[in-house]
Amino acid sequence: MSNAPSTPHQHTGHNPPTGMDHGAMMHGHSSKMDMGGHNHHAMMIADFKKRFYVVLALTVPIMLLSPMIQHFMGVSWQFTGSSYILFALSSVVFVYGGWPFLTGWLDEIKAKNPGMMFLIGFAITVAYAYSAAIVFGLQGMDFFWELDTLILIMLLGHWIEMKSVAGASKELDLLVQLMPSDAHLVTNNVTHDVKTDTLKVDDVILTKPGEKVAADGVIVDGESYLNESMLTGESTPVKKTKGDKVIAGSINGNGSFNVKVSHSAKDSYLSQVVKLVDDAQKSKSQTQLLADRAAKWLTIIALLTGIATFLYWYLTGQTFAFAMERMVTVIVICCPHALGLAVPLVVAKSTALSAKHGLLIKNRTAFENSRKITTVVFDKTGTLTIGKFEVSKIISLHSDVDDKEILRISSALEQKSEHPIATGILQKVKELNIAIPTAENFKALTGQGVEATVEGKEVRVVSPGYLKENNLNVPDSYQSDETETVVFVIIDNQLAGYIALSDQIRPESAGAIQTLSENHIKSILLTGDNAKVAESVSKTLGMESFIAEVLPHQKLEKIKELQAHGEFVAMTGDGVNDAPALAQADIGIAVGSGSDIAAETAGIVLVNSNPKDIVNLILFGKATYKKMIQNLAWATGYNVIALPLAAGVLYHQGILLSPAAGAVLMTVSTVVVAINASLLKVKV
C-alpha cells in the first residue's frame, strides 16, 4: 500500500516513521469527514490493480525470452535482437510497474527516513541496472524475469493489502455515512428540504418515520422511539418525547417529531466522534512507537545484511549474478512492511469499533494500558445506580399536615435546587399534579439542607445530620432503610414529617462487578453519600470495599493512596466534580457525558453510564493489545527465519529462495497481519 505515484507522502502533516507510509496513509486518507480521502484511497487501489495487470501481461513474453527460463525448459528461442526486445519489455515493467516504489524510494531519501520503499526501490534498481549492463556487453546472465516477477508480486501484495487496510477503516466510514445529507426544515409551518450542513442553531427540522435524525437538538413536538445503537452501543430503542435530546444519526422508529437544532453539523455529537476517532487513529501509543523503532532497525539490518551477503558470496568465488541475486532477495524479504502495519491496522480497527459501541478513546496509551488495571474506582451515583432519586415514602408526623402538604411545602424550596434529591421531589409533585407555592428568603444551609419562607411559614428541608446538630429528636417512626436517603421537613420549628428517596441500583451493575472480580480486578465504591447507603450498595453488588462521605477534592487523595499501594487505578466519574480524581487516576473514564464528549480530563469517554461498558472496555483493551503483540511477533518472527534462507545459509543443502519467493513470503506476512487485525471484535 505504497504512496500513490502522484502524491508521495502528503498524507499526514509530517513524515511518518519507517514502515508507516501505509499506516499513515490509511489514517490520513480513509477517515476524513468529507470522504475525499476515501475516494483517494479507492483510486490508489485501482492504480495498483491496473499496474499489476499490465505487468502480468508482459510477464509471459519476458519469461519466454529469458535465457535462464529457456535453459530450464531445454529450448532456445534466441534470435537477432531478442535480448533488446527483452530489455525493452523489462524497461516498461521497471518504469511503469516499479513507479510507486521508485517514487516512494525518492521520498524516503528526501525525508532522510529510509523504510520499505527505500528497500524495494533499491532492490529493483540494482537488478535492472545489472541486467541492462549484461544486454550491452557485460559477461553474465541477466535476471530480467526475476525483476519482473518481483515487481508483479509486490504490486499484487500492495493491492491486496490496501484492500485489507480499507476494511480496517470501514467502521469509521460507516460512522461518517450515518450523517444524513438532507434535512426537512420547517419555517412558518411549511417544510422544505435543505442540506444538513446549512442548518443553524434554533432551526426546527422535521424527522419522519424511518429517517435518520439530521441534527442534534431537542424535541419540540411529537414523540417516537429512536435507535441510537450505532452511536451509543445501546441496542434497545429509546423513547423520546417533547423536551428530550436527540443525537444526529440516530434512526427514527414509526413516530414523527420536530427537533429544535442545538448546534450546527460540524459541532454535532457525530462529527465530534468522527474527529475523535480520526485523531485517536493518528495518535501514537507506546506500542506504536516501539513498532516504528523496530521497523527502523529492520531497514538498517536489511541493507547491512544485503551488502554483507553480496560480499560473502562474491568473495567466496560465486558469480557476480548469484551474489547480486542473494542481495536483492535479502533486501526484499527484510522489508519492514508487516512490522510497519502490525500496530496501525489494529489501532484503526479498535478505535472505530469502540466508537460504534459507545466507547470513545481520546488517549491511545490509556486504552492500551487498560489491560494493566488492578482496581476500578466507581463513583456511585449515575454509574452503579441509575442516578435518579425517586420518592419511596412520605411520612407525616402531624395530624394537621398530610403527606401531600409535606410534599407541596418542601417542593417550594426544592425548585430552587439542582440536587438529585430536589429533582426526585419535584418529579413526584409533577406526577401528583400539585401546584408549587413560591418561596421567599431562600437560603442554603451548607451541606445540611435549605430554608425559606413559604406562605408566611418558616420552612426547612434538612438532612438527619441537621437534627442531630440542633438536638432535635428523630421521630420513633423513623426507621432508616440503608438504601434510602431521607430529608426532614420542619415547619415553624416543628418537625412535620420526612420524605425518603432511593436511587435504584442499575440492573447491569452486579454482573459488571462479578466479571471484574473474575478477571482479578478489584472494585471500590467512592461516594459522597452516607456510609450506610454506600455499605449497602457495595455489599449488594459484592464489591471489594467502599469509601463514603468524601468531598470531590478528597477523591483525589483516595486515588493517590491506592496508587501508593501499587494499584493501577481506573477511575470512573461524571467528568465534572470528579475531574481532579479522573486526572490523577492511571486511566480516567468519564461516564454518561452523552453529547458532551469534551470530558477533558478523561482518556476514555463512555457514552452510556452502563458499568458493563467499563468491563467491555477493559476486556477489549486486553484483546487489542494481544492482537498488536501477535502481529508484532509474527512480523518479527517471519524475518528471523526468512532472512538467513534468503542469504543462502542452506545453499549447500540445496535450499535457496529466489527474489520472487522472497516477495511472496513478504506479501503473505503482510496479509496475515492485515487479516489478524480485522478479526478483532468487541465482546458485548
XYZ file of C-alpha atoms in Angstrom:
684
model
C 0.000 0.000 0.000
C 2.580 2.443 -1.014
C 2.272 6.026 -1.885
C 0.321 6.759 -4.994
C 2.607 7.776 -7.778
C 1.267 11.294 -7.846
C 1.092 12.155 -4.162
C 4.077 10.873 -2.310
C 3.919 11.395 1.446
C 1.409 14.171 1.613
C -0.742 12.030 3.796
C -0.207 13.437 7.216
C 1.391 16.651 8.240
C 4.706 15.001 8.988
C 6.832 12.272 7.559
C 5.723 9.013 9.057
C 8.365 6.775 10.548
C 9.702 3.767 8.719
C 7.204 1.262 7.542
C 4.400 3.627 8.405
C 3.764 5.091 4.969
C 0.815 2.793 4.536
C -0.394 3.205 8.094
C -0.153 6.962 7.949
C -1.687 6.963 4.551
C -4.538 4.916 5.810
C -5.176 7.326 8.631
C -4.650 10.368 6.519
C -6.950 9.185 3.828
C -9.711 6.798 4.574
C -11.039 8.590 7.588
C -11.726 12.148 6.552
C -15.147 13.598 7.185
C -15.548 14.831 3.622
C -14.909 11.349 2.286
C -12.355 12.802 -0.158
C -9.700 10.682 1.499
C -11.838 7.620 0.989
C -12.020 8.288 -2.747
C -8.277 8.873 -2.915
C -7.723 5.531 -1.233
C -10.014 3.826 -3.751
C -8.098 5.495 -6.612
C -4.827 4.154 -5.263
C -6.241 0.628 -5.047
C -7.389 0.937 -8.685
C -3.955 2.263 -9.688
C -2.130 -0.742 -8.211
C -4.648 -3.084 -9.824
C -4.049 -1.561 -13.264
C -0.260 -1.678 -12.903
C -0.489 -5.307 -11.755
C -2.437 -6.370 -14.869
C -0.097 -4.529 -17.258
C 2.950 -6.223 -15.696
C 1.133 -9.582 -15.717
C 0.548 -9.259 -19.483
C 4.263 -8.564 -20.064
C 5.374 -11.453 -17.842
C 4.728 -14.182 -20.467
C 6.943 -12.722 -23.258
C 9.638 -11.773 -20.716
C 9.670 -15.339 -19.365
C 9.813 -16.863 -22.851
C 12.686 -14.580 -23.933
C 14.784 -15.130 -20.782
C 17.866 -17.309 -21.415
C 17.621 -18.858 -17.944
C 13.988 -19.972 -18.442
C 14.859 -21.342 -21.892
C 17.759 -23.204 -20.297
C 15.382 -24.738 -17.708
C 12.983 -25.801 -20.477
C 15.782 -27.099 -22.676
C 14.821 -24.887 -25.635
C 16.470 -21.984 -27.389
C 14.459 -19.162 -28.943
C 17.329 -16.782 -29.315
C 17.193 -14.627 -32.430
C 18.859 -11.440 -33.534
C 17.728 -8.636 -31.261
C 15.825 -10.910 -28.839
C 17.862 -9.573 -25.929
C 16.913 -5.997 -26.927
C 13.199 -6.891 -27.001
C 13.609 -8.488 -23.578
C 15.355 -5.319 -22.391
C 12.583 -3.081 -23.821
C 9.760 -5.099 -22.210
C 11.598 -5.251 -18.875
C 12.202 -1.491 -19.015
C 8.407 -0.959 -19.254
C 7.923 -3.247 -16.248
C 10.675 -1.464 -14.309
C 9.416 2.056 -15.031
C 5.620 1.560 -15.131
C 5.289 -1.330 -12.650
C 8.030 -0.084 -10.362
C 6.935 3.569 -10.424
C 5.157 3.601 -7.000
C 8.230 2.010 -5.401
C 10.714 4.295 -7.152
C 8.861 7.486 -6.190
C 8.456 6.166 -2.649
C 12.206 5.493 -2.546
C 12.963 9.095 -3.523
C 10.518 10.399 -0.897
C 12.192 8.388 1.832
C 15.644 9.601 0.757
C 14.363 13.211 0.787
C 12.876 12.700 4.219
C 16.129 11.047 5.403
C 13.881 8.273 6.598
C 14.737 5.016 4.811
C 11.986 2.418 5.023
C 10.123 -0.101 2.948
C 10.078 1.902 -0.289
C 13.802 2.567 0.003
C 14.495 -1.166 0.177
C 12.221 -2.157 -2.714
C 13.376 0.754 -4.877
C 16.998 -0.103 -4.205
C 16.497 -3.836 -4.920
C 14.694 -3.387 -8.261
C 17.097 -0.665 -9.448
C 20.141 -2.874 -8.726
C 18.520 -5.825 -10.527
C 17.532 -3.681 -13.534
C 20.893 -1.870 -13.869
C 22.870 -5.125 -13.680
C 20.651 -6.900 -16.239
C 20.785 -3.901 -18.603
C 24.607 -3.974 -18.422
C 24.548 -7.668 -19.480
C 22.483 -6.769 -22.594
C 25.042 -4.143 -23.538
C 28.113 -6.353 -23.250
C 28.848 -7.280 -19.641
C 29.527 -11.034 -19.253
C 26.929 -12.952 -17.224
C 23.282 -13.957 -17.051
C 20.577 -11.263 -16.792
C 17.700 -11.664 -14.383
C 15.001 -9.646 -16.061
C 12.456 -12.402 -15.412
C 13.225 -12.218 -11.680
C 12.869 -8.436 -11.720
C 9.533 -8.845 -13.500
C 8.128 -11.443 -11.071
C 9.402 -9.426 -8.106
C 7.550 -6.268 -9.239
C 4.469 -8.328 -10.169
C 4.217 -9.884 -6.716
C 4.950 -6.576 -4.974
C 2.101 -4.894 -6.865
C -0.247 -7.762 -6.070
C 0.752 -7.687 -2.397
C 0.184 -3.967 -2.125
C -3.133 -4.195 -3.886
C -4.409 -7.000 -1.599
C -3.082 -5.294 1.487
C -4.608 -1.907 0.621
C -7.959 -3.588 0.329
C -7.471 -5.111 3.807
C -6.484 -1.716 5.165
C -9.534 -0.111 3.600
C -11.537 -2.739 5.511
C -9.904 -1.758 8.794
C -11.064 1.833 8.398
C -14.505 0.846 7.159
C -16.136 1.258 10.568
C -15.199 4.919 10.611
C -16.664 5.414 7.150
C -19.865 3.819 8.458
C -19.954 6.444 11.210
C -19.448 9.174 8.606
C -22.258 7.766 6.488
C -24.655 7.886 9.445
C -24.973 11.603 8.897
C -27.940 12.235 6.587
C -27.132 14.724 3.836
C -30.613 16.328 3.711
C -32.989 17.657 6.348
C -36.631 18.827 6.327
C -36.519 22.431 7.542
C -39.786 23.785 8.972
C -40.405 27.530 8.560
C -43.848 29.040 9.225
C -45.378 25.548 9.133
C -44.003 24.937 5.631
C -41.461 22.130 5.184
C -38.739 22.246 2.551
C -35.603 20.154 2.079
C -32.178 21.662 2.730
C -28.632 20.307 3.009
C -27.796 19.224 6.563
C -24.652 21.333 6.695
C -26.680 24.537 6.151
C -28.678 24.059 9.397
C -28.223 26.701 12.053
C -28.844 26.730 15.802
C -32.569 27.099 16.678
C -33.757 25.902 13.230
C -36.660 23.484 13.515
C -36.488 20.277 11.473
C -38.982 17.501 10.903
C -37.935 13.859 11.247
C -40.270 11.388 9.524
C -40.694 7.685 10.437
C -37.690 5.520 9.499
C -35.435 8.509 8.764
C -32.191 9.447 10.464
C -32.209 12.487 12.722
C -30.371 15.211 10.774
C -29.003 17.280 13.687
C -28.518 17.242 17.451
C -31.316 19.020 19.228
C -34.370 18.904 21.479
C -37.800 17.585 20.511
C -40.323 20.427 20.477
C -43.278 18.489 19.153
C -44.180 14.803 18.708
C -42.623 11.608 20.078
C -41.084 8.368 18.856
C -38.705 5.544 19.685
C -35.148 6.080 18.439
C -32.497 3.520 17.687
C -29.189 5.004 18.873
C -27.191 1.752 18.781
C -24.714 2.896 16.128
C -23.847 5.910 18.293
C -24.038 4.633 21.846
C -23.971 0.837 21.602
C -27.363 0.785 23.383
C -29.331 -1.853 21.494
C -32.893 -1.200 22.709
C -34.748 1.714 21.076
C -35.149 4.681 23.439
C -38.440 6.536 23.865
C -38.092 10.253 23.154
C -40.814 12.801 23.907
C -41.087 16.590 23.973
C -38.124 18.153 25.765
C -35.794 15.149 25.226
C -32.441 15.498 23.500
C -31.788 13.622 20.272
C -28.483 12.846 18.538
C -27.864 13.299 14.821
C -27.547 9.973 13.039
C -29.930 8.050 15.306
C -32.648 6.189 13.415
C -36.282 7.122 13.975
C -38.940 4.490 14.624
C -42.531 4.963 13.460
C -43.405 8.333 15.021
C -42.600 11.735 13.591
C -41.381 14.764 15.530
C -39.925 18.240 15.221
C -36.466 18.987 16.581
C -35.046 22.365 17.511
C -31.409 22.256 16.389
C -28.931 22.778 19.250
C -25.723 23.068 17.209
C -24.528 23.016 13.624
C -23.445 19.860 11.790
C -19.734 20.371 12.341
C -20.248 20.596 16.128
C -22.658 17.674 16.306
C -22.041 14.681 18.519
C -21.370 12.516 15.470
C -18.860 14.955 13.935
C -17.077 15.087 17.270
C -16.977 11.287 17.442
C -15.601 11.062 13.902
C -12.959 13.674 14.689
C -12.110 11.919 17.940
C -11.750 8.543 16.221
C -9.691 10.112 13.466
C -7.372 11.803 15.982
C -7.057 8.628 18.034
C -6.215 6.607 14.921
C -3.455 9.075 14.108
C -2.154 9.387 17.650
C 0.672 7.076 18.606
C 0.804 4.959 21.701
C 3.882 3.405 23.266
C 3.323 0.163 21.344
C 3.202 2.014 18.040
C 6.420 3.881 18.796
C 8.061 0.565 19.671
C 6.957 -0.907 16.318
C 8.240 2.163 14.470
C 11.620 1.804 16.133
C 11.725 -1.900 15.275
C 10.875 -1.140 11.626
C 13.659 1.449 11.527
C 16.166 -1.089 12.794
C 14.910 -3.722 10.391
C 15.622 -1.383 7.457
C 19.205 -0.876 8.624
C 19.640 -4.624 9.203
C 18.238 -5.353 5.722
C 20.721 -3.048 3.997
C 23.722 -4.212 6.000
C 22.811 -7.918 5.654
C 22.181 -7.441 1.929
C 25.601 -5.883 1.347
C 27.326 -8.466 3.603
C 25.576 -11.305 1.722
C 26.710 -9.902 -1.624
C 30.328 -9.555 -0.461
C 30.372 -13.024 1.125
C 29.172 -14.894 -1.981
C 31.169 -12.815 -4.442
C 34.404 -13.108 -2.485
C 33.968 -16.869 -1.964
C 34.005 -17.453 -5.696
C 30.349 -17.293 -6.727
C 29.348 -15.368 -9.848
C 28.529 -11.685 -9.681
C 24.946 -12.531 -10.781
C 24.495 -15.093 -7.953
C 25.810 -12.673 -5.298
C 23.607 -9.911 -6.694
C 20.512 -12.124 -6.621
C 21.136 -13.083 -2.975
C 21.465 -9.407 -2.048
C 18.197 -8.477 -3.792
C 16.346 -11.388 -2.118
C 17.600 -10.474 1.358
C 16.612 -6.844 0.932
C 13.130 -7.721 -0.362
C 12.416 -10.258 2.366
C 13.578 -7.865 5.050
C 11.097 -5.105 4.138
C 9.624 -3.857 7.429
C 6.242 -3.927 5.776
C 4.321 -6.268 8.065
C 6.049 -4.695 11.044
C 5.024 -1.196 9.947
C 1.411 -2.275 9.583
C 1.201 -4.534 12.639
C 0.015 -1.806 15.002
C -1.690 0.838 12.788
C -4.157 -1.718 11.429
C -5.181 -2.824 14.922
C -5.391 0.832 16.004
C -7.689 1.761 13.113
C -9.930 -1.223 13.712
C -10.119 -0.925 17.508
C -10.758 2.823 17.633
C -13.590 2.707 15.120
C -15.125 -0.425 16.664
C -15.011 1.157 20.119
C -16.831 4.246 18.863
C -19.605 2.059 17.484
C -20.034 0.526 20.936
C -20.151 3.794 22.836
C -16.501 3.721 23.983
C -14.707 6.829 22.807
C -10.933 6.619 23.036
C -9.283 10.003 23.455
C -5.913 8.690 24.549
C -4.495 5.603 22.821
C -1.961 4.857 25.561
C -4.693 4.945 28.225
C -6.709 2.465 26.181
C -3.781 0.076 25.670
C -2.890 0.360 29.357
C -6.395 -0.724 30.363
C -5.001 -4.272 30.379
C -2.913 -3.345 33.460
C -5.853 -2.176 35.598
C -5.911 -3.813 39.041
C -8.556 -1.612 40.686
C -11.578 0.201 39.312
C -12.910 3.017 41.477
C -16.599 3.687 40.824
C -18.427 6.883 41.536
C -21.814 5.624 42.772
C -24.496 7.971 41.526
C -25.266 7.550 37.871
C -22.773 4.747 37.256
C -23.653 1.852 39.538
C -27.034 3.379 40.319
C -29.467 4.948 37.887
C -28.738 8.359 39.373
C -32.386 9.321 39.705
C -33.709 9.710 43.210
C -37.329 8.688 43.451
C -39.602 9.362 46.401
C -40.111 5.993 48.097
C -42.184 7.168 51.064
C -43.642 10.297 52.690
C -44.347 10.161 56.442
C -46.390 12.848 58.170
C -45.802 13.332 61.924
C -48.673 15.805 62.431
C -52.390 15.359 62.060
C -52.752 18.915 60.618
C -50.232 18.215 57.841
C -50.902 15.362 55.441
C -48.405 13.698 53.051
C -49.417 15.894 50.123
C -48.941 19.049 52.192
C -45.409 17.958 53.222
C -44.584 17.363 49.572
C -46.192 20.670 48.461
C -44.384 22.804 51.057
C -40.964 21.130 50.536
C -41.252 21.420 46.733
C -41.353 25.230 47.090
C -37.808 25.087 48.456
C -36.545 22.322 46.225
C -37.487 24.058 42.973
C -34.523 26.357 43.601
C -32.074 23.477 43.909
C -30.205 21.413 41.295
C -29.597 18.494 43.664
C -30.783 14.997 42.557
C -32.896 14.819 45.755
C -34.676 18.032 44.756
C -35.264 16.612 41.280
C -36.816 13.484 42.853
C -39.216 15.519 44.998
C -40.243 17.755 42.088
C -40.823 14.698 39.889
C -43.270 13.323 42.482
C -45.040 16.694 42.733
C -45.432 16.713 38.948
C -46.872 13.178 38.977
C -49.465 14.179 41.598
C -50.280 17.471 39.814
C -49.589 19.559 42.921
C -49.235 23.330 42.424
C -45.895 24.537 43.799
C -46.108 27.595 46.066
C -43.457 30.343 45.909
C -40.598 30.527 48.383
C -39.066 33.749 49.729
C -35.830 34.465 51.615
C -34.339 31.260 50.266
C -31.099 30.221 51.945
C -28.874 27.137 51.587
C -27.604 25.566 54.827
C -24.215 24.297 53.663
C -24.186 20.508 53.492
C -27.355 20.292 55.600
C -30.288 21.435 53.537
C -32.262 24.555 52.634
C -34.608 27.048 54.349
C -37.123 29.643 53.140
C -40.418 31.316 53.921
C -43.442 29.687 52.291
C -46.921 31.215 52.685
C -45.734 33.051 55.817
C -44.312 29.922 57.459
C -40.642 29.254 58.125
C -39.771 26.010 56.379
C -36.593 23.956 56.436
C -35.841 20.809 54.446
C -32.815 19.218 56.120
C -30.647 16.117 56.486
C -30.622 13.790 59.537
C -27.279 15.427 60.446
C -29.068 18.771 60.985
C -31.445 17.190 63.506
C -28.544 15.731 65.479
C -26.633 19.010 65.448
C -29.644 21.020 66.651
C -30.634 18.436 69.259
C -33.953 17.705 67.612
C -35.329 14.262 68.304
C -35.538 11.844 65.447
C -39.140 10.542 65.413
C -39.804 6.971 66.647
C -41.448 6.008 63.355
C -38.218 6.844 61.525
C -36.548 3.587 60.580
C -33.732 4.373 58.200
C -33.608 1.930 55.348
C -29.950 1.567 54.440
C -30.513 2.301 50.796
C -32.693 5.356 51.360
C -31.708 8.986 51.661
C -34.032 10.897 53.985
C -34.845 14.623 54.258
C -36.824 16.058 57.200
C -39.368 18.852 56.793
C -39.525 21.390 59.663
C -42.373 23.950 59.644
C -42.147 26.835 62.130
C -39.552 24.916 64.193
C -41.828 21.885 64.419
C -40.823 18.592 62.832
C -43.710 17.998 60.430
C -42.559 14.844 58.653
C -39.968 13.356 56.350
C -39.512 12.202 52.793
C -37.434 9.136 51.911
C -35.877 8.842 48.480
C -33.952 5.988 46.966
C -31.677 5.626 43.974
C -32.133 2.267 42.247
C -29.085 0.119 41.531
C -28.678 -0.452 37.789
C -29.644 -3.965 36.713
C -26.274 -4.402 34.905
C -24.117 -3.368 37.886
C -23.916 -6.728 39.680
C -22.873 -8.598 36.528
C -20.226 -5.989 35.741
C -18.687 -6.208 39.235
C -18.722 -10.004 39.047
C -16.918 -10.032 35.674
C -14.285 -7.683 37.096
C -13.620 -9.959 40.051
C -13.433 -12.996 37.707
C -10.672 -11.075 35.919
C -8.946 -10.408 39.283
C -9.758 -6.695 39.221
C -10.865 -5.084 42.480
C -13.837 -2.740 42.507
C -14.133 0.054 45.062
C -17.081 2.370 45.626
C -16.191 6.029 46.182
C -19.103 8.288 47.089
C -20.111 11.463 48.854
C -23.176 9.597 50.123
C -23.534 8.395 53.728
C -21.700 5.280 54.877
C -24.882 3.225 55.366
C -26.039 3.692 51.767
C -22.503 3.082 50.483
C -22.113 -0.081 52.539
C -25.476 -1.394 51.399
C -24.702 -0.777 47.706
C -21.208 -2.239 47.892
C -22.449 -5.356 49.755
C -25.356 -5.878 47.378
C -23.007 -5.748 44.395
C -20.220 -7.794 46.013
C -17.630 -5.031 45.769
C -14.206 -5.186 47.388
C -14.733 -2.132 49.640
C -16.266 1.335 49.812
C -15.131 4.820 50.753
C -18.068 7.036 51.766
C -18.799 10.660 52.667
C -15.898 12.048 50.621
C -15.924 15.506 49.093
C -14.716 15.948 45.474
C -11.212 17.121 46.484
C -10.828 14.147 48.848
C -11.459 11.717 45.990
C -8.105 12.718 44.532
C -6.356 11.821 47.825
C -8.052 8.402 47.909
C -6.847 7.633 44.376
C -3.297 8.638 45.382
C -3.478 6.321 48.424
C -4.466 3.372 46.232
C -1.636 4.155 43.795
C 0.821 4.357 46.687
C -0.138 0.753 47.490
C 0.914 -0.288 43.991
C -2.547 -0.412 42.409
C -3.039 0.525 38.743
C -6.211 2.566 39.137
C -9.017 3.314 36.711
C -11.460 5.922 37.965
C -14.945 6.308 36.559
C -16.832 9.511 37.153
C -19.088 12.037 35.503
C -16.170 14.225 34.489
C -17.409 17.344 36.278
C -16.868 17.193 40.046
C -14.623 14.155 39.562
C -12.169 15.938 37.247
C -9.196 16.049 39.677
C -9.603 12.359 40.551
C -10.012 11.393 36.874
C -6.803 13.246 36.063
C -4.926 11.596 38.941
C -6.036 8.042 38.126
C -3.840 5.963 35.799
C -6.835 5.801 33.490
C -9.693 8.291 33.709
C -13.011 7.059 32.335
C -15.750 9.695 32.029
C -19.212 8.181 32.002
C -22.592 9.368 30.920
C -21.318 12.518 29.327
C -23.767 11.887 26.499
C -23.278 14.566 23.889
C -20.571 16.283 25.875
C -17.524 14.440 24.600
C -15.261 17.141 25.931
C -14.761 15.376 29.249
C -11.334 16.978 29.161
C -9.549 15.092 31.904
C -10.597 11.596 30.891
C -8.617 9.423 28.487
C -11.729 7.447 27.620
C -15.366 8.533 27.459
C -18.277 6.096 27.814
C -21.361 7.420 26.084
C -23.698 5.401 28.304
C -23.364 5.265 32.050
C -23.546 1.488 31.910
C -20.945 -0.164 34.206
C -20.930 -3.148 31.816
C -19.250 -0.870 29.262
C -16.333 -0.370 31.655
C -15.816 -4.130 31.757
C -16.141 -4.323 27.961
C -13.571 -1.565 27.680
C -11.008 -3.390 29.826
C -11.542 -6.722 28.072
C -11.423 -5.045 24.646
C -8.249 -3.188 25.664
C -6.699 -6.562 26.543
C -7.851 -8.116 23.257
C -6.478 -5.159 21.268
C -3.107 -5.341 22.967
C -2.978 -9.092 22.368
C -3.621 -8.551 18.649
C -0.818 -5.974 18.465
C 1.637 -8.305 20.161
C 0.563 -11.231 17.922
C 1.136 -9.041 14.860
C 4.499 -7.794 16.083
C 5.590 -11.338 16.971
C 4.550 -12.635 13.556
C 6.168 -9.754 11.660
C 9.456 -10.131 13.523
C 9.482 -13.933 13.700
C 8.992 -14.300 9.969
C 12.087 -12.166 9.330
C 14.185 -14.191 11.761
C 13.506 -17.360 9.730
C 13.291 -15.978 6.187
C 16.352 -13.731 6.251
C 19.015 -16.464 6.707
C 17.307 -18.552 3.999
C 17.422 -15.604 1.612
C 21.097 -15.030 2.408
C 21.765 -18.627 1.333
C 22.602 -20.213 4.708
C 21.226 -23.558 3.450
C 22.576 -23.166 -0.110
C 24.801 -26.223 0.198
C 21.766 -28.261 1.323
C 20.049 -27.217 -1.887
C 17.655 -24.664 -0.310
C 17.657 -21.234 -1.877
C 14.938 -18.554 -2.080
C 14.533 -16.635 -5.331
C 13.688 -12.877 -5.205
C 10.140 -13.734 -6.316
C 9.782 -16.304 -3.500
C 11.069 -13.632 -1.114
C 8.417 -11.235 -2.390
C 5.721 -13.911 -1.944
C 6.810 -14.506 1.659
C 6.837 -10.785 2.375
C 3.364 -10.342 0.899
C 1.987 -13.322 2.849
C 3.367 -11.938 6.103
C 1.698 -8.574 5.468
C -1.640 -10.111 4.539
C -1.541 -12.320 7.680
C -1.073 -9.173 9.780
C -3.972 -7.435 7.990
C -6.326 -10.416 8.391
C -5.379 -10.876 12.049
C -6.185 -7.202 12.735
C -9.558 -7.498 11.023
C -10.544 -10.394 13.343
C -10.638 -8.028 16.332
C -14.103 -7.880 17.928
C -15.817 -6.200 20.878
C -17.480 -8.838 23.044
C -20.777 -7.464 24.258
